[in-house]
Short mmCIF file of N, CA and C in Angstrom, two decimals:
data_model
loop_
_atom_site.label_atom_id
_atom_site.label_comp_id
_atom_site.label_asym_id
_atom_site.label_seq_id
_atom_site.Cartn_x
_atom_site.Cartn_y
_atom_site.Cartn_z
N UNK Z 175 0.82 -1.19 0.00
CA UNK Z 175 0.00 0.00 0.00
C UNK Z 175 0.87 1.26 0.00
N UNK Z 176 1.74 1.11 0.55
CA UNK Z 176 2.64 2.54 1.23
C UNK Z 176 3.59 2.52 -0.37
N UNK Z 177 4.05 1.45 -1.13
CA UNK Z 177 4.53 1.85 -2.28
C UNK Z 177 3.87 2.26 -3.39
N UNK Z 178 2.43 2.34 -2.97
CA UNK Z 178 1.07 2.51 -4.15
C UNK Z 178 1.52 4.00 -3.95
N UNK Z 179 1.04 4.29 -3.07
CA UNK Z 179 0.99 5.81 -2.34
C UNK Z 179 2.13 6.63 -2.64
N UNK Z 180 3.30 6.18 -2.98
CA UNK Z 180 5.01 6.74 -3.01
C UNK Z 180 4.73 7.06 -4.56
N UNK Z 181 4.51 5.84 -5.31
CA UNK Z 181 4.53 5.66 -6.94
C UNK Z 181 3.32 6.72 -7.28
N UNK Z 182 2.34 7.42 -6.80
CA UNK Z 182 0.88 8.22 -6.99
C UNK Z 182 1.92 9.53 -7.11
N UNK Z 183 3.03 9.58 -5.88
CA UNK Z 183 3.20 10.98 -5.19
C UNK Z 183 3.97 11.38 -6.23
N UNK Z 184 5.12 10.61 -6.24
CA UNK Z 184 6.26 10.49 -7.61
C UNK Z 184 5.99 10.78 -8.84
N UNK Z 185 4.43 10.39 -9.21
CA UNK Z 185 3.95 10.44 -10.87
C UNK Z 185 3.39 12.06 -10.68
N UNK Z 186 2.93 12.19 -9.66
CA UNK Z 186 2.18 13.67 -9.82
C UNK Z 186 3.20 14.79 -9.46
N UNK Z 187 4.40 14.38 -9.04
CA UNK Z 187 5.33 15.34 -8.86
C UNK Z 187 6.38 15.29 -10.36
N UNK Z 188 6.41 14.24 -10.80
CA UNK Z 188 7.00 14.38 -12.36
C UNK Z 188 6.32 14.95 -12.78
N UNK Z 189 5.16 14.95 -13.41
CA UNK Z 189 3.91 15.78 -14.32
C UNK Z 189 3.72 16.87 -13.64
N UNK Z 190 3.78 17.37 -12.77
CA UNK Z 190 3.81 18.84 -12.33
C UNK Z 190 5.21 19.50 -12.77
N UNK Z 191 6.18 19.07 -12.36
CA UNK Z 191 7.42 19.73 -13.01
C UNK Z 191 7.50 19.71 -14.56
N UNK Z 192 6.85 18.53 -15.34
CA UNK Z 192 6.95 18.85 -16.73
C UNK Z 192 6.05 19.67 -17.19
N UNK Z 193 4.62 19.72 -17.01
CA UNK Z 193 3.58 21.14 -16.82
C UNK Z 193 4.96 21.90 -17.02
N UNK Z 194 4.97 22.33 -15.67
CA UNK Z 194 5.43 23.94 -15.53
C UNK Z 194 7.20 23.89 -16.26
N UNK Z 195 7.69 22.93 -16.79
CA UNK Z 195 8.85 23.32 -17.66
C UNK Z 195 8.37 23.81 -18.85
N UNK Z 196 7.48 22.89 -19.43
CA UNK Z 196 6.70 23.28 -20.66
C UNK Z 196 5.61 24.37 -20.96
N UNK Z 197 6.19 25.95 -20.33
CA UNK Z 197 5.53 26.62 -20.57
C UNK Z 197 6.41 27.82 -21.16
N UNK Z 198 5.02 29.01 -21.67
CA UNK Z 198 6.19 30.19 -21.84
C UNK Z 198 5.78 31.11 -21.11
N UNK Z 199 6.15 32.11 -20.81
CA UNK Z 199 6.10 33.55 -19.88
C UNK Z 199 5.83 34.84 -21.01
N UNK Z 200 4.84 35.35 -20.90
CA UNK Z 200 4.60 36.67 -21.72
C UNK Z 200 4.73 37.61 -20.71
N UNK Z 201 5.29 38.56 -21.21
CA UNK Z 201 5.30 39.84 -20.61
C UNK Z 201 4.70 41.26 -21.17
N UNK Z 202 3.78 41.58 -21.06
CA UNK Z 202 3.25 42.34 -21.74
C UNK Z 202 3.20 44.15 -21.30
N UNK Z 203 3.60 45.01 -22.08
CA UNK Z 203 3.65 46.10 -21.46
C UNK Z 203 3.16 47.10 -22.43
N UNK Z 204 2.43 48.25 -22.01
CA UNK Z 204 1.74 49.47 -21.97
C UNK Z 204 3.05 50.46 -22.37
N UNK Z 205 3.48 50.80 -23.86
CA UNK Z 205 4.23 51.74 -23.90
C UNK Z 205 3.64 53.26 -24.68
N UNK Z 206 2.46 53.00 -24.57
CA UNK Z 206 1.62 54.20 -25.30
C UNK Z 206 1.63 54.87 -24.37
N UNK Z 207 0.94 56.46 -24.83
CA UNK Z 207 0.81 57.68 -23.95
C UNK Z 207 -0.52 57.42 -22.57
N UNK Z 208 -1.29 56.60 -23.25
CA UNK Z 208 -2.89 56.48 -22.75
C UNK Z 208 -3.39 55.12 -21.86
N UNK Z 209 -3.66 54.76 -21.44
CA UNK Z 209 -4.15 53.63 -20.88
C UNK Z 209 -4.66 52.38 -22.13
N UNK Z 210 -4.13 51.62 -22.07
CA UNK Z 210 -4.68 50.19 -22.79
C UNK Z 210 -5.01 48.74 -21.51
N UNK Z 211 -5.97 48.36 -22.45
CA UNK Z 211 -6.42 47.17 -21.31
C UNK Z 211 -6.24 46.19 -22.33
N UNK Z 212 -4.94 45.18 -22.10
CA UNK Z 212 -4.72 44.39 -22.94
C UNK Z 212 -5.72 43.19 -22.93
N UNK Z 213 -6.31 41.72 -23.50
CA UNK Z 213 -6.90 40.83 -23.26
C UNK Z 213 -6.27 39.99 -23.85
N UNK Z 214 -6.75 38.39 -23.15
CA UNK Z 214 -6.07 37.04 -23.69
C UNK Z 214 -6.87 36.43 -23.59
N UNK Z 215 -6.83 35.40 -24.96
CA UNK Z 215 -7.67 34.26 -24.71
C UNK Z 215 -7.13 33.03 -25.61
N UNK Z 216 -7.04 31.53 -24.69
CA UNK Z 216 -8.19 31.58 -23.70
C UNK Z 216 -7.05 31.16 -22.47
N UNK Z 217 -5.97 32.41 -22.48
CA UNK Z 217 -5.74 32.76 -21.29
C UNK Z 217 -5.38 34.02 -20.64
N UNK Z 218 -5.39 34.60 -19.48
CA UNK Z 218 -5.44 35.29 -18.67
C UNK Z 218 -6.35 36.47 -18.59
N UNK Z 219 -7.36 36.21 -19.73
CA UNK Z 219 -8.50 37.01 -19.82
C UNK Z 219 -8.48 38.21 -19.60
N UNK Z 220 -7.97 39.16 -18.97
CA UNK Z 220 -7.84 41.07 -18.80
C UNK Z 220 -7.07 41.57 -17.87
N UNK Z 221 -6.72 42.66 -18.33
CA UNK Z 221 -6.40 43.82 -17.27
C UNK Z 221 -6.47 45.33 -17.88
N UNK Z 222 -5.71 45.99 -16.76
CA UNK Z 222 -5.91 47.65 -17.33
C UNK Z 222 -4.24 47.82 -17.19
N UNK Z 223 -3.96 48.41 -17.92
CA UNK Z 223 -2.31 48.81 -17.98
C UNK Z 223 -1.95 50.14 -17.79
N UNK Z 224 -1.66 51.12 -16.78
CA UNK Z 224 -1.07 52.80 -17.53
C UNK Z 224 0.03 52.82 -18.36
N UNK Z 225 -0.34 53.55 -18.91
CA UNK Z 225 1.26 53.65 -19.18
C UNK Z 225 2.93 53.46 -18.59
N UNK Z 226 3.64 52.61 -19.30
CA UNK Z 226 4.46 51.95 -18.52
C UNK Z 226 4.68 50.92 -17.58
N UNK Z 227 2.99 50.55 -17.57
CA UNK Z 227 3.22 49.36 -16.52
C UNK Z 227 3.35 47.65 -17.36
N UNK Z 228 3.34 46.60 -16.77
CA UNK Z 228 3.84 45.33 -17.38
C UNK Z 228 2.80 44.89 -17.11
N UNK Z 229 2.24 43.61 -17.72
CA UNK Z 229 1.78 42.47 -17.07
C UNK Z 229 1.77 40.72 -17.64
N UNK Z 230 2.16 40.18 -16.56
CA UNK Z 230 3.02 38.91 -17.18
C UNK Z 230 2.06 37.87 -16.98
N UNK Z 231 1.67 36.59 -18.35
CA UNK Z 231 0.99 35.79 -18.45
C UNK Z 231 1.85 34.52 -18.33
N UNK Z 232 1.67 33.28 -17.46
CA UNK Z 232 2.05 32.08 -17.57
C UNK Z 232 0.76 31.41 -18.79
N UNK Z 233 1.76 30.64 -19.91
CA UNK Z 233 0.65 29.87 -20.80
C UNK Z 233 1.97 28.44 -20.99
N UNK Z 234 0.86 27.12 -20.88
CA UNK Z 234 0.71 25.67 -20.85
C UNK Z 234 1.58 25.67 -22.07
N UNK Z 235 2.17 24.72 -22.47
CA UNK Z 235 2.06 23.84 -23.57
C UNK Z 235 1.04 23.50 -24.06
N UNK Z 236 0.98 23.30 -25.14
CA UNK Z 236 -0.60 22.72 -25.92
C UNK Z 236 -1.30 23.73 -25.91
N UNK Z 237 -1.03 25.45 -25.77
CA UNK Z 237 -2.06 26.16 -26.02
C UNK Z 237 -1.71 26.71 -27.07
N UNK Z 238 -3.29 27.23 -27.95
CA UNK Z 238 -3.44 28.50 -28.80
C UNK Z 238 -3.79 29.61 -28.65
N UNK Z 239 -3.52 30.63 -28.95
CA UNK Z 239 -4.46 31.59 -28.67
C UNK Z 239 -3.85 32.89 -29.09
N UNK Z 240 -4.35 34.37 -28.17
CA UNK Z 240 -4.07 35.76 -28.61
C UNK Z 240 -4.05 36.79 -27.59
N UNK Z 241 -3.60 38.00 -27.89
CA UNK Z 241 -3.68 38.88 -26.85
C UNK Z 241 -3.95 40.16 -27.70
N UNK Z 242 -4.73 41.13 -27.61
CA UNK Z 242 -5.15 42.46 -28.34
C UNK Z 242 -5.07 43.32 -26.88
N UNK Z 243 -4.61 44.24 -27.89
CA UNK Z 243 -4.96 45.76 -26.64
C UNK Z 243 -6.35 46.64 -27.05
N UNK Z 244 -6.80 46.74 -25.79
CA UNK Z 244 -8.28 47.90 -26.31
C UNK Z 244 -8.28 49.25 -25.56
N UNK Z 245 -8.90 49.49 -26.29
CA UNK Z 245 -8.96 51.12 -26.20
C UNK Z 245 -10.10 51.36 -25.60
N UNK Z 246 -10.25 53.26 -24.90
CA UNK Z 246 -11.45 53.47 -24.88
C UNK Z 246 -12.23 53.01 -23.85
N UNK Z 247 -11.80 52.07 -22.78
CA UNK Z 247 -12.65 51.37 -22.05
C UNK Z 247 -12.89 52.10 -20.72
N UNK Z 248 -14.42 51.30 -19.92
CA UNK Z 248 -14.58 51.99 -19.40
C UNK Z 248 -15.34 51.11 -18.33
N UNK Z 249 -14.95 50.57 -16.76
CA UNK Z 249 -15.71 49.51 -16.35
C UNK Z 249 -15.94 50.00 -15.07
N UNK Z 250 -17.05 49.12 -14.91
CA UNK Z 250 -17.61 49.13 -12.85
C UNK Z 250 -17.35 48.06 -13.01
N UNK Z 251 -16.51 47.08 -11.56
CA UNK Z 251 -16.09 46.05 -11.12
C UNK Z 251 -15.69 45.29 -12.37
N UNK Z 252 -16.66 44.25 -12.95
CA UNK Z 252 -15.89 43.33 -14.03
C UNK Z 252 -16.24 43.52 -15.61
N UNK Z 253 -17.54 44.48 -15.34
CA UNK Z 253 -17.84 44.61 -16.95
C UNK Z 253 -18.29 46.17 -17.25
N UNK Z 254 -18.49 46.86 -18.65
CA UNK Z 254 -17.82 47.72 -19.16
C UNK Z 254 -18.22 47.66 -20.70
N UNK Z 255 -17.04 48.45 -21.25
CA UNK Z 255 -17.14 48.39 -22.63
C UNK Z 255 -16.12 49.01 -23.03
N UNK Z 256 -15.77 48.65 -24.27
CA UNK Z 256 -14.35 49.54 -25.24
C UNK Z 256 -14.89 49.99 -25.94
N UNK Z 257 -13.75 50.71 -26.88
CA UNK Z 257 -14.31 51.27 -28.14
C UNK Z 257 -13.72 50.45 -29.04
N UNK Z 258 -12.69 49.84 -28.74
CA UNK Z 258 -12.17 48.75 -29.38
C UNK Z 258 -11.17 47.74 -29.06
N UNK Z 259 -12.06 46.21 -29.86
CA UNK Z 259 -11.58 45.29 -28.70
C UNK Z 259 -11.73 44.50 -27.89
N UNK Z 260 -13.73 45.30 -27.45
CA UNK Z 260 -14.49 45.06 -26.36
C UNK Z 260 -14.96 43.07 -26.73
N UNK Z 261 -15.02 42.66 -25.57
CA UNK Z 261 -15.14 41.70 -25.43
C UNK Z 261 -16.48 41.26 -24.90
N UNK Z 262 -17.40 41.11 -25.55
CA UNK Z 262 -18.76 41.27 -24.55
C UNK Z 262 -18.78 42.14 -23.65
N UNK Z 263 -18.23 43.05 -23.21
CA UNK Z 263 -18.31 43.78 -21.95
C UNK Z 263 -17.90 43.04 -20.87
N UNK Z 264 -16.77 42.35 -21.16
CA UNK Z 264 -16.12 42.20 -19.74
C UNK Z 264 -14.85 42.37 -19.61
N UNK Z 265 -14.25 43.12 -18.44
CA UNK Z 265 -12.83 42.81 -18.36
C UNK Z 265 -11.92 41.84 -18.54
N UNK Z 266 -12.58 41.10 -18.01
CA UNK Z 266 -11.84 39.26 -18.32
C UNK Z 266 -12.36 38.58 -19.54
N UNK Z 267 -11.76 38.82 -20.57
CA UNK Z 267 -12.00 37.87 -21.27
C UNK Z 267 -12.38 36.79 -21.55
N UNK Z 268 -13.41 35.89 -22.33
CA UNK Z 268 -13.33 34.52 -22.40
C UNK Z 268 -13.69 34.36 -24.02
N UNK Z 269 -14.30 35.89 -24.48
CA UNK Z 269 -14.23 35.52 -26.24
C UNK Z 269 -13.13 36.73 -26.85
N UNK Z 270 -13.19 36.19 -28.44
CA UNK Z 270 -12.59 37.48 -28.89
C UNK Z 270 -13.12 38.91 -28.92
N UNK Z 271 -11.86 40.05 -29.25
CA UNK Z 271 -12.71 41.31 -29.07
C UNK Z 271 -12.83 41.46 -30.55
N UNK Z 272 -13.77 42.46 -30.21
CA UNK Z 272 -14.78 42.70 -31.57
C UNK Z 272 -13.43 43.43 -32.56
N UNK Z 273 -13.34 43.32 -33.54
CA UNK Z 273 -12.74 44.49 -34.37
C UNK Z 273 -13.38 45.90 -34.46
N UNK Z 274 -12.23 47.06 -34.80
CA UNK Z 274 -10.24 46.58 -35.21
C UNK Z 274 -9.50 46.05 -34.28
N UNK Z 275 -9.22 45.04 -34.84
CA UNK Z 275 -8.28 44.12 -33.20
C UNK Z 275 -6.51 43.97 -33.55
N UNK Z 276 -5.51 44.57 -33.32
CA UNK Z 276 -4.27 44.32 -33.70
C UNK Z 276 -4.59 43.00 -33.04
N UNK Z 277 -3.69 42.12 -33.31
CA UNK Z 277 -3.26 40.81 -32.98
C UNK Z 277 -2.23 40.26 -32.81
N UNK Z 278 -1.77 39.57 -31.34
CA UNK Z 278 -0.77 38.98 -31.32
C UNK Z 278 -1.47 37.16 -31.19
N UNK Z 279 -0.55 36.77 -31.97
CA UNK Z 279 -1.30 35.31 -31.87
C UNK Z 279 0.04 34.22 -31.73
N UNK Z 280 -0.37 33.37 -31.14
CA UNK Z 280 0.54 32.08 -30.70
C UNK Z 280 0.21 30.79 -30.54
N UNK Z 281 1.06 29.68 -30.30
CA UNK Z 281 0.72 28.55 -30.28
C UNK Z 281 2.32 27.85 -29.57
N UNK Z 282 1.88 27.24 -28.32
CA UNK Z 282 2.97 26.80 -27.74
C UNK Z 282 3.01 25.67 -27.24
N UNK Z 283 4.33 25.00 -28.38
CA UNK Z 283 3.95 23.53 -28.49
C UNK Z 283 4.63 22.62 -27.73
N UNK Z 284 5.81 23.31 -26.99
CA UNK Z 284 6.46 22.19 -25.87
C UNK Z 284 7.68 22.16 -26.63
N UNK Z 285 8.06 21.84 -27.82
CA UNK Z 285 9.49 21.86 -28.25
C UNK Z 285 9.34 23.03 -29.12
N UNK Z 286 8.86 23.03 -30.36
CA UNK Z 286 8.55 24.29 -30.78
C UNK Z 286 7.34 25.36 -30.88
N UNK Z 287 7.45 26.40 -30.75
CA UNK Z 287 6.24 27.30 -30.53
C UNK Z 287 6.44 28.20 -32.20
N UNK Z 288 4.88 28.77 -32.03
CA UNK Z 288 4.90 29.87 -33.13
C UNK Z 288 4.16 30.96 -32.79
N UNK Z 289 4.52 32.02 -33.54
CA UNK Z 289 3.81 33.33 -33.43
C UNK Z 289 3.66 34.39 -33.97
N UNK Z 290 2.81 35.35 -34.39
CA UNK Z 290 2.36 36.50 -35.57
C UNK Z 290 2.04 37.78 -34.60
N UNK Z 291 1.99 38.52 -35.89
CA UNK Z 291 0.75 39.72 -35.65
C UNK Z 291 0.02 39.76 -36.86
N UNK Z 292 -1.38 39.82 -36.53
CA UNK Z 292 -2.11 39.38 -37.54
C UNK Z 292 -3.32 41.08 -37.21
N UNK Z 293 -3.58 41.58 -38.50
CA UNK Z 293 -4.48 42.60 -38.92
C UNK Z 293 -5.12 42.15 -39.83
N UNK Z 294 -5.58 41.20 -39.80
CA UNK Z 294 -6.93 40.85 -40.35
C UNK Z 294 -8.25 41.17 -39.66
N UNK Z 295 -8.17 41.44 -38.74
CA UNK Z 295 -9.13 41.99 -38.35
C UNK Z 295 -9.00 43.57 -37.92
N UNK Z 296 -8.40 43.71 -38.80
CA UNK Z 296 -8.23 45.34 -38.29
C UNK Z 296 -7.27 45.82 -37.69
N UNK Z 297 -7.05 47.11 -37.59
CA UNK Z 297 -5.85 47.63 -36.64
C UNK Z 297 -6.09 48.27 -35.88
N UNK Z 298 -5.69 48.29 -34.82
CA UNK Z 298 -6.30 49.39 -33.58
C UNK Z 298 -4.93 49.88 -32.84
N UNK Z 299 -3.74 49.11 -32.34
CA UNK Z 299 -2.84 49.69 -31.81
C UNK Z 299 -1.66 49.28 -31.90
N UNK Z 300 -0.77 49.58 -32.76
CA UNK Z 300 0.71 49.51 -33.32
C UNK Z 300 1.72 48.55 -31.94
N UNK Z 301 1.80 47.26 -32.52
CA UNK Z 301 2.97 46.39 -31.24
C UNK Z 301 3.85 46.17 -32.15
N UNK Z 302 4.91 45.72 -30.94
CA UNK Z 302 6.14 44.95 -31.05
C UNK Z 302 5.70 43.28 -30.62
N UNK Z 303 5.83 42.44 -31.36
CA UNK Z 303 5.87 40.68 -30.40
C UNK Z 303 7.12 39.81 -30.88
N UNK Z 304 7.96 39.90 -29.74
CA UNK Z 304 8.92 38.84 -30.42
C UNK Z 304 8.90 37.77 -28.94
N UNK Z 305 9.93 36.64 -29.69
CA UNK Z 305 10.48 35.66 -28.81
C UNK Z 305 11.77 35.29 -27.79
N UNK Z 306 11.90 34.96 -26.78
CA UNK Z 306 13.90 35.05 -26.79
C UNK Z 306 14.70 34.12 -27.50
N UNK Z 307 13.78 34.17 -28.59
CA UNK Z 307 14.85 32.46 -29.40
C UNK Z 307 14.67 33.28 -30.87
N UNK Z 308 14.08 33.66 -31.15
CA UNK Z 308 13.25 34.32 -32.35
C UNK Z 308 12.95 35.56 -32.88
N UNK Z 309 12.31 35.75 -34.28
CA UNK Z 309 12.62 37.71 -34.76
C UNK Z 309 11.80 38.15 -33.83
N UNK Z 310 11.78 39.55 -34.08
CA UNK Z 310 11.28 40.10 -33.26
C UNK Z 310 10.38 41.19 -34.54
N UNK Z 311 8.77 40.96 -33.99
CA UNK Z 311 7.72 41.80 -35.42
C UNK Z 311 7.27 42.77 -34.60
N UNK Z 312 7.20 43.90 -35.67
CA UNK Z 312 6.80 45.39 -35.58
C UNK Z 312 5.60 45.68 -36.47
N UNK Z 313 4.50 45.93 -35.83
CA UNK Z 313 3.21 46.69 -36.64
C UNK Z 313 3.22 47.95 -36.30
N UNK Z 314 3.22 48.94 -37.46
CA UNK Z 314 2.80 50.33 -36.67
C UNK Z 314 1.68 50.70 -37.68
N UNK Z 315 1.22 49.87 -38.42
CA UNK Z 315 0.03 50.54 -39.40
C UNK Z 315 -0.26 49.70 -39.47
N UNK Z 316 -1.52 49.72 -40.02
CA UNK Z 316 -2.73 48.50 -41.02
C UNK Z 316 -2.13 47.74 -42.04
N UNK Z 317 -1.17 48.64 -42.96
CA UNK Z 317 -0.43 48.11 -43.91
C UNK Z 317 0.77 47.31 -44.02
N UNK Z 318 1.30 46.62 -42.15
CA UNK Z 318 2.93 46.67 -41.97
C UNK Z 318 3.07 45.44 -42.60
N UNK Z 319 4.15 45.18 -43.44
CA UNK Z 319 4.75 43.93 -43.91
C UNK Z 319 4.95 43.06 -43.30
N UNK Z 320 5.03 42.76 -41.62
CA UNK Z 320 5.24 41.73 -40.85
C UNK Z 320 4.32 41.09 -40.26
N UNK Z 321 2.74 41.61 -40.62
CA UNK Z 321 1.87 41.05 -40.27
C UNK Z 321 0.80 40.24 -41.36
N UNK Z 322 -0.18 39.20 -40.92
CA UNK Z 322 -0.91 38.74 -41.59
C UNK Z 322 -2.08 39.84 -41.61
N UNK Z 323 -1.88 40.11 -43.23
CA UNK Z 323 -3.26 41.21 -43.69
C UNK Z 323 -3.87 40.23 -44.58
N UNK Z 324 -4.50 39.23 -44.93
CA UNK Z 324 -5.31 38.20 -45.40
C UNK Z 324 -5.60 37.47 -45.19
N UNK Z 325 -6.63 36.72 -45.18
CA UNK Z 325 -6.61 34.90 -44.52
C UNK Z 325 -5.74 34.36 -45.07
N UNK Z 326 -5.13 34.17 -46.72
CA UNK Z 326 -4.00 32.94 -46.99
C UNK Z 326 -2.92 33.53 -46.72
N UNK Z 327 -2.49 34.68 -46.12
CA UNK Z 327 -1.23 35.08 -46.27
C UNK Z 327 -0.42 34.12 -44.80
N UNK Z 328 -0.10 33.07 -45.34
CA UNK Z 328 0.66 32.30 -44.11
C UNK Z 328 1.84 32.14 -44.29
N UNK Z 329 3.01 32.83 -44.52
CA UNK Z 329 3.92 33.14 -44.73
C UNK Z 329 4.78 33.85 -43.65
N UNK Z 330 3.81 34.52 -42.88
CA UNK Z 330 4.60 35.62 -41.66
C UNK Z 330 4.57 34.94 -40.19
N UNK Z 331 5.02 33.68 -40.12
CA UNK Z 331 4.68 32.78 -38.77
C UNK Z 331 6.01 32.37 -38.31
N UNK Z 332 6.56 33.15 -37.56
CA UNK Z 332 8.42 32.98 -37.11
C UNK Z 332 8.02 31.46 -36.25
N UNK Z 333 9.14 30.62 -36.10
CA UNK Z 333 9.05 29.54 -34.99
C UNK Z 333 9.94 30.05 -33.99
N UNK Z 334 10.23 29.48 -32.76
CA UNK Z 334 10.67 29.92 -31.68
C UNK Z 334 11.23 28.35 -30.34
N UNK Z 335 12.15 28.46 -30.03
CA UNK Z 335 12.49 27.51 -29.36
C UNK Z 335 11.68 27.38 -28.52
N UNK Z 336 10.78 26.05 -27.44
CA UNK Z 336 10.02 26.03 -26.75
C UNK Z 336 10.45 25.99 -25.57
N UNK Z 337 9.65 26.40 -24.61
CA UNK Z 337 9.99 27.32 -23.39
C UNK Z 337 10.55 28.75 -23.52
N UNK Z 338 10.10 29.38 -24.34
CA UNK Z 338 10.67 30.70 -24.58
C UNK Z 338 10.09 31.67 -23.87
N UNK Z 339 10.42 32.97 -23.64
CA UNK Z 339 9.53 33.80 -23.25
C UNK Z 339 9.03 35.18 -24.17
N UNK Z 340 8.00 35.43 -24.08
CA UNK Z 340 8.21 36.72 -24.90
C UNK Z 340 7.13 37.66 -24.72
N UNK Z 341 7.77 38.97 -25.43
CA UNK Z 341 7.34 39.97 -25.19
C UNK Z 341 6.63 40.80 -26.15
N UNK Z 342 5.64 41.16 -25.75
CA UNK Z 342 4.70 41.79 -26.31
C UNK Z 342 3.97 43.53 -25.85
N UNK Z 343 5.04 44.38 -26.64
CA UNK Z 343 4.68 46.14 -26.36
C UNK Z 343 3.88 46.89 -27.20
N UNK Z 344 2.78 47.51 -26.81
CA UNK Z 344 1.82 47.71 -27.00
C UNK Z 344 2.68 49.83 -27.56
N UNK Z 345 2.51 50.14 -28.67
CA UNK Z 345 3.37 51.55 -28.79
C UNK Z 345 4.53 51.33 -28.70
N UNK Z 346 5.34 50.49 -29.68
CA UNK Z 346 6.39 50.32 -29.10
C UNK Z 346 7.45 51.32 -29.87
#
């Protein structure tokens, strides 16, 4: 019994350390003049940023997903509205925001990860997103060459060593 119990403790303490090796760290920061409330989905769902401040997302292996900055917003306790961005009216995210949505988008796969800025849905606020293994992309218009402006344009998708961390500046 007592080696059932050892072999349970052992398996859930391996798989917890590989979890949390197999992740990446975003750091996300507010370098505009104005307040942005960045969002993620489908992780870390919201915040409000001033200017100059950071805010850092732990994401899994095996996830997909995005982070947009919105504008304009305006909330009591958890819900609200943008002018762009808005997410149903809530601070915390759990869908996408409405367009013009700049886009940072990712996918982190445990050995290798990938990641864009995508204006297909519009543009709303000029980033920087790179990797620490990987280029580093600049949008400052609707029109920037380093982003996806079409659905087939799949061409602009850097890879990135897994476990990386990266950063994502909002005005950069």
């Amino acid at each position: 019994m007592a080696s059932t119990s050892m072999s349970s403790v052992l398996f859930l303490l391996v798989a917890t350390f590989a979890a949390s090796a197999s992740a990446a760290t975003f750091t996300i920061k507010n370098n505009c003049s104005s307040t942005v409330w960045p969002a993620a989905i489908p992780v870390g769902g919201g915040t409000q940023l001033e200017p100059g401040q950071t805010w850092t997302v732990d994401v899994l292996a095996g996830t997909t997903g995005r982070f947009w900055g919105r504008t304009g917003c305006s909330f009591v306790g958890g819900s609200g509205h943008c002018n762009t961005g808005d997410c149903a009216g809530a601070l915390n995210c759990t869908v996408s925001g409405q367009p013009p949505t700049t886009l940072a988008e990712f996918s982190i796969g445990g050995t290798e990860d990938f990641y864009d800025i995508s204006v297909i849905d519009g543009y709303n606020l000029p980033m920087a997103f790179s990797c620490s293994t990987g280029a580093g992309l600049v949008c400052t218009s609707p029109t920037c060459p380093e982003a996806y402006r079409f659905p087939d344009d799949d061409s602009k998708t850097p890879g990135c060593s897994g476990n990386s961390n990266y950063q994502l500046t909002f005005c950069p």
